[in-house]
CSV table of C-alpha atoms and ligand atoms in Angstrom, one decimal:
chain,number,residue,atom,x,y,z
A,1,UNK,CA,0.0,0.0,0.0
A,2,UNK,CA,1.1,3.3,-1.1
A,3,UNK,CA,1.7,6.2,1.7
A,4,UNK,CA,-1.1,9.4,1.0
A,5,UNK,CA,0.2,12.2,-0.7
A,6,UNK,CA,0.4,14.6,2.4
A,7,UNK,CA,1.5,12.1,4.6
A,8,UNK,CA,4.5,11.1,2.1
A,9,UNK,CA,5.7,15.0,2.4
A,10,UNK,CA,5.4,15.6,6.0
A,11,UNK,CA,7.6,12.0,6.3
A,12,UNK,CA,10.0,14.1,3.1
A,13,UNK,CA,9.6,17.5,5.3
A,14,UNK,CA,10.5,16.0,8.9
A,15,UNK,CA,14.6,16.1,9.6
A,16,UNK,CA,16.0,12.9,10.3
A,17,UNK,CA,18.0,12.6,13.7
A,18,UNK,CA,20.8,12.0,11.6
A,19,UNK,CA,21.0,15.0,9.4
A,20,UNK,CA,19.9,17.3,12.5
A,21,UNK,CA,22.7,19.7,12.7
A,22,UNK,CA,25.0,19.7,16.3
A,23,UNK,CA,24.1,23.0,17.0
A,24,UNK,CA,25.6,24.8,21.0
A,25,UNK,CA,23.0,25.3,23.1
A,26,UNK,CA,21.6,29.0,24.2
A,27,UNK,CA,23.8,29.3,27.2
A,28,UNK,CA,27.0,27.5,26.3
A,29,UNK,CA,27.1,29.4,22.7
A,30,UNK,CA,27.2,32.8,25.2
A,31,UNK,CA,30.3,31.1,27.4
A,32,UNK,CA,32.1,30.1,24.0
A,33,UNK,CA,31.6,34.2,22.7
A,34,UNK,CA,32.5,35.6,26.0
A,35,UNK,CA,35.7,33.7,25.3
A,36,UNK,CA,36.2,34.6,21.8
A,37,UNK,CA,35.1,38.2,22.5
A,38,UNK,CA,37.9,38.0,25.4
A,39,UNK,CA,40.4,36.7,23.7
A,40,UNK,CA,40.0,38.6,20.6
A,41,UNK,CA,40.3,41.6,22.8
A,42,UNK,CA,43.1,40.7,24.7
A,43,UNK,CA,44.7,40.1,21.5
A,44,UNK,CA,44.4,43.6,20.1
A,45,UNK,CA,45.4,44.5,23.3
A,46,UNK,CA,48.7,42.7,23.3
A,47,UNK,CA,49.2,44.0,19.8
A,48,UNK,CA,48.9,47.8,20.9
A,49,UNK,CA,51.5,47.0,23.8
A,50,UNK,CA,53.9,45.7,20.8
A,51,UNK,CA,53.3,48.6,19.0
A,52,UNK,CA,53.8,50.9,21.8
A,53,UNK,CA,57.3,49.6,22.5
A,54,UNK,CA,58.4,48.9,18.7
A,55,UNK,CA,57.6,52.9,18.3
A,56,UNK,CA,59.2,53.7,21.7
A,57,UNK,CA,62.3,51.7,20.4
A,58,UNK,CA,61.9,53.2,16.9
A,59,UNK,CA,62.0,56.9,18.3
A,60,UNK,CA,63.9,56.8,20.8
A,61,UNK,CA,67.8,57.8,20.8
A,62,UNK,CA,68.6,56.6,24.3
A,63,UNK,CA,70.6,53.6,23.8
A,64,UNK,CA,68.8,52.2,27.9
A,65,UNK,CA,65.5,53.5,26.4
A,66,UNK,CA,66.1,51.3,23.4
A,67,UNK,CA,67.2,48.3,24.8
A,68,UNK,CA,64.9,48.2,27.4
A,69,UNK,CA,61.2,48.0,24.6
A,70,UNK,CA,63.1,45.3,23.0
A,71,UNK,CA,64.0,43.0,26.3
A,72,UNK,CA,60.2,44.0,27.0
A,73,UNK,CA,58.8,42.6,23.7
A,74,UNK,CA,61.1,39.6,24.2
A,75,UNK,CA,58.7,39.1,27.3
A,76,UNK,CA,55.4,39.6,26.6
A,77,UNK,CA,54.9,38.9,23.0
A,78,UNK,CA,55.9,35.9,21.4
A,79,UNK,CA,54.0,33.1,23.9
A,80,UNK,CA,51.0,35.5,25.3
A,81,UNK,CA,49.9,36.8,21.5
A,82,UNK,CA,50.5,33.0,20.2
A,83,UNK,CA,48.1,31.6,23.0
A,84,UNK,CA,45.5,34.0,22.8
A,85,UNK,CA,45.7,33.7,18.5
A,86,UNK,CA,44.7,30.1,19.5
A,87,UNK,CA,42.5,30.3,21.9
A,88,UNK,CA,40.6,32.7,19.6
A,89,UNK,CA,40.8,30.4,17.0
A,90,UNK,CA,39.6,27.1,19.5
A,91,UNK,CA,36.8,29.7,19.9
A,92,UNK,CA,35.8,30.8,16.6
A,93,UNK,CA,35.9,27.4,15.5
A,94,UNK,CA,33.5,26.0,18.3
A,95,UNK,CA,31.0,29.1,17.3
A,96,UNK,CA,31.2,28.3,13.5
A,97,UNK,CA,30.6,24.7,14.1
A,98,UNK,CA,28.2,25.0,16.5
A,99,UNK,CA,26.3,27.6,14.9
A,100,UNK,CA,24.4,27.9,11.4
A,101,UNK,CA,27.5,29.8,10.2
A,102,UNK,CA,29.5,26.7,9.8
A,103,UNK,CA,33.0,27.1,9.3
A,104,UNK,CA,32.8,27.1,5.1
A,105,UNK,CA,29.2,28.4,4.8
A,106,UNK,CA,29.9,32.1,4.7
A,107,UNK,CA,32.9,34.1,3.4
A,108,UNK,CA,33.4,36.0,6.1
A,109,UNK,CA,33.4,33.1,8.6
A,110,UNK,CA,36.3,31.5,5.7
A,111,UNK,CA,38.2,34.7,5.8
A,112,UNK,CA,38.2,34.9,9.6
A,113,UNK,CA,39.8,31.5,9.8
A,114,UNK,CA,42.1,32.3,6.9
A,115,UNK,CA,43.4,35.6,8.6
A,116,UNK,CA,43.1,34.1,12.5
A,117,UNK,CA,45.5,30.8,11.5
A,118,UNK,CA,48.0,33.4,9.1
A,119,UNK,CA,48.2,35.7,12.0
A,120,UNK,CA,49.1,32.7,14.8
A,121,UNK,CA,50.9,31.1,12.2
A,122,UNK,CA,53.2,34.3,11.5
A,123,UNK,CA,53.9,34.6,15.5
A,124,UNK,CA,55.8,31.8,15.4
A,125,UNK,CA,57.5,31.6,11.9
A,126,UNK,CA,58.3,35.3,12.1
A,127,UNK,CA,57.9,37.6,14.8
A,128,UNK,CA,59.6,35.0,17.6
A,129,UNK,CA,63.0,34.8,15.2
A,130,UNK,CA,63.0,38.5,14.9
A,131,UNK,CA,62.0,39.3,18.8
A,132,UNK,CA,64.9,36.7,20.1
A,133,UNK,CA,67.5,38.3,17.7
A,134,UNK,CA,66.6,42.3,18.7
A,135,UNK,CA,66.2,40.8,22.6
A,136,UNK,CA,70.1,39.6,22.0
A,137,UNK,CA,71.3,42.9,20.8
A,138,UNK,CA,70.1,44.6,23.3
A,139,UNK,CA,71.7,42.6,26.3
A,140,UNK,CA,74.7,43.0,24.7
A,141,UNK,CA,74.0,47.1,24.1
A,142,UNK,CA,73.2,46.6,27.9
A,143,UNK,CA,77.0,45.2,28.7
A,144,UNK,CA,78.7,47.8,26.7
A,145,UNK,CA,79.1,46.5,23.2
A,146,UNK,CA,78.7,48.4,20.0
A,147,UNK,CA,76.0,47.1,18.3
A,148,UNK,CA,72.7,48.4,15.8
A,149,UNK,CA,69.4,48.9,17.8
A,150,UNK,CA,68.1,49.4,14.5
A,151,UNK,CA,64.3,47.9,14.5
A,152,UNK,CA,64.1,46.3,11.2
A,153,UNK,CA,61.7,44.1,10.4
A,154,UNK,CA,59.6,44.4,13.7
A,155,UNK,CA,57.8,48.0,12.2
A,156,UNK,CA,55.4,45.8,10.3
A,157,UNK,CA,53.8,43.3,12.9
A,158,UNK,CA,52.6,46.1,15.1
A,159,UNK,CA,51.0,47.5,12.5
A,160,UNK,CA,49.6,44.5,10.3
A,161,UNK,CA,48.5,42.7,12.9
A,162,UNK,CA,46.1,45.2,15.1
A,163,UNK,CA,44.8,46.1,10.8
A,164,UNK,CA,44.4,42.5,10.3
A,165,UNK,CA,42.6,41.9,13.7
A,166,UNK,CA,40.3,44.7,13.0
A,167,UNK,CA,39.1,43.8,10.0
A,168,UNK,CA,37.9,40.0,11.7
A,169,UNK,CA,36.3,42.5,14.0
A,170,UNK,CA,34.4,44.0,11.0
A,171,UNK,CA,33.5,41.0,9.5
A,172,UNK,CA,32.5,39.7,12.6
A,173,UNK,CA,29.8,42.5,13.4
A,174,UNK,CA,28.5,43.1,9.5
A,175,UNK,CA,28.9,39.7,8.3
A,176,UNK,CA,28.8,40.7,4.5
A,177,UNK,CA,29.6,39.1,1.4
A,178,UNK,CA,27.0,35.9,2.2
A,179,UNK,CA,26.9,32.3,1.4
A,180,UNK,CA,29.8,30.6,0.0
A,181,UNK,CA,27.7,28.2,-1.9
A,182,UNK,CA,23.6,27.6,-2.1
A,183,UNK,CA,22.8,24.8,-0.8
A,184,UNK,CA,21.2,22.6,-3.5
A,185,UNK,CA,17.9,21.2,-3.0
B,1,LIG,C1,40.9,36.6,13.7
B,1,LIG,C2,40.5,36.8,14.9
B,1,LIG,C3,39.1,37.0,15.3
B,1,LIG,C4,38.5,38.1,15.8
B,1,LIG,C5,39.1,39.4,16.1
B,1,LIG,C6,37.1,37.8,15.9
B,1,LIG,C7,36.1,38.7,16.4
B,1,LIG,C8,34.8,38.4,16.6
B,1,LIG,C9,33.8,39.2,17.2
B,1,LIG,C10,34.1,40.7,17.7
B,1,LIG,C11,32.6,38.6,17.3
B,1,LIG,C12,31.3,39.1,17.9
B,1,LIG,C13,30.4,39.6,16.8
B,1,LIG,C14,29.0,39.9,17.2
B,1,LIG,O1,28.5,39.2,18.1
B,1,LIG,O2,28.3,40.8,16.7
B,1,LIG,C15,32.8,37.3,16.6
B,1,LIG,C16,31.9,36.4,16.5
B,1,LIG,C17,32.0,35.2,15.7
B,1,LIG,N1,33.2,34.7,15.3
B,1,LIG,FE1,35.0,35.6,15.4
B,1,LIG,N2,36.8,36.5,15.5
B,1,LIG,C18,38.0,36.0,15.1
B,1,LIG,C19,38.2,34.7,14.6
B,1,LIG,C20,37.3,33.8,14.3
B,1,LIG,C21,37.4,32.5,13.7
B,1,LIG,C22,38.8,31.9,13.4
B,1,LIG,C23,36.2,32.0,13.5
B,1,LIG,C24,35.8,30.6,13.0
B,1,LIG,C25,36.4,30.0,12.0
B,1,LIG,C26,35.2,32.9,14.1
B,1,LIG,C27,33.9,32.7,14.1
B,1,LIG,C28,32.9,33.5,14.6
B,1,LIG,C29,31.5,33.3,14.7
B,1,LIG,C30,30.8,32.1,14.0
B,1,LIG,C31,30.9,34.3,15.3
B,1,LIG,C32,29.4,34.6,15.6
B,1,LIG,C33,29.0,33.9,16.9
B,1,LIG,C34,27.6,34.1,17.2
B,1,LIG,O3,26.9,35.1,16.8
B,1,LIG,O4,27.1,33.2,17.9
B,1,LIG,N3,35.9,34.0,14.5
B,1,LIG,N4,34.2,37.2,16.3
């Protein structure tokens, strides 16, 4: 016996448990922004602190002065800004999976993933080198030795960085550009 028309497309309509999407719950979506939110923040933050003693060592002449932002950066940049680039990104991830934004669904979630793992990614392969190297020179301007305080390459991760971060920011609050692909019916 056949099933009745309308009874056939409520069965067609219905979701199947199996292609019910894992979707956070109301409260636990909050917790998982809060964090994102925090550490997104917290990451522009420590990004402003770089910048603040890249330009103090930039245009500075005091040799101490000098020194001193670079043995600072040495400290608080390389670990803090890679941990908080990941715990961001642990974040970010939980919200597009757990969401209806996905992680592929919309280009500005895609981008946001692009720029967060370049970002992290570029911590480690190119500020850390960099950072260690200036960190050196200045202990051994500290203990008298002639050497360049020059800041090189470090000028540009002050300033792409915070740019970078602030347009995830925008993306994040105007979500434009839409789906990456319809999905087909
Ligand atoms: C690059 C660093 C990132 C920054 C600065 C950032 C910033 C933000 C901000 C400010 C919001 C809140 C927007 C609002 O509520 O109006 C947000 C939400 C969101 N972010 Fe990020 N984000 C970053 C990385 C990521 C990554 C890597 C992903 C996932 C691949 C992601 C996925 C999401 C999703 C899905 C939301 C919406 C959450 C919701 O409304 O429930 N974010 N992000």
């Amino acid at each position: 016996m056949s099933t009745p028309g309308p009874a056939r497309a409520a069965a067609v309509r219905a979701p199947s448990p199996e292609r019910t999407p894992w979707r956070l719950g109301r409260r636990t979506r909050k917790a998982v922004l809060a964090i994102h939110l925090v550490a997104s923040g917290t990451w522009i933050g420590i990004d402003v602190v770089m910048a603040v003693a890249v330009f103090t060592a930039l245009l500075s002449d005091d040799t101490p002065t000098k020194a001193l932002s670079f043995q600072a950066l040495d400290l608080f940049v390389v670990w803090p800004l890679f941990v908080t680039g990941l715990v961001c990104l642990a974040s970010g991830i939980t919200l597009g999976i757990g969401t209806k934004y996905g992680l592929f669904r919309y280009w500005w979630v895609a981008t946001k993933l692009v720029l967060n793992i370049m970002l992290a990614s570029l911590v480690l392969i190119a500020l850390r080198p960099g950072v260690s190297e200036t960190a050196e020179r200045a202990r051994q301007a500290m203990a008298g030795e002639a050497v360049s305080l020059e800041v090189g390459d470090l000028l540009f991760p002050p300033i792409v960085s915070p740019l970078a971060l602030l347009i995830a920011v925008l993306l994040a609050v105007y979500k434009p550009w839409g789906r990456i692909r319809r999905r087909t019916r």
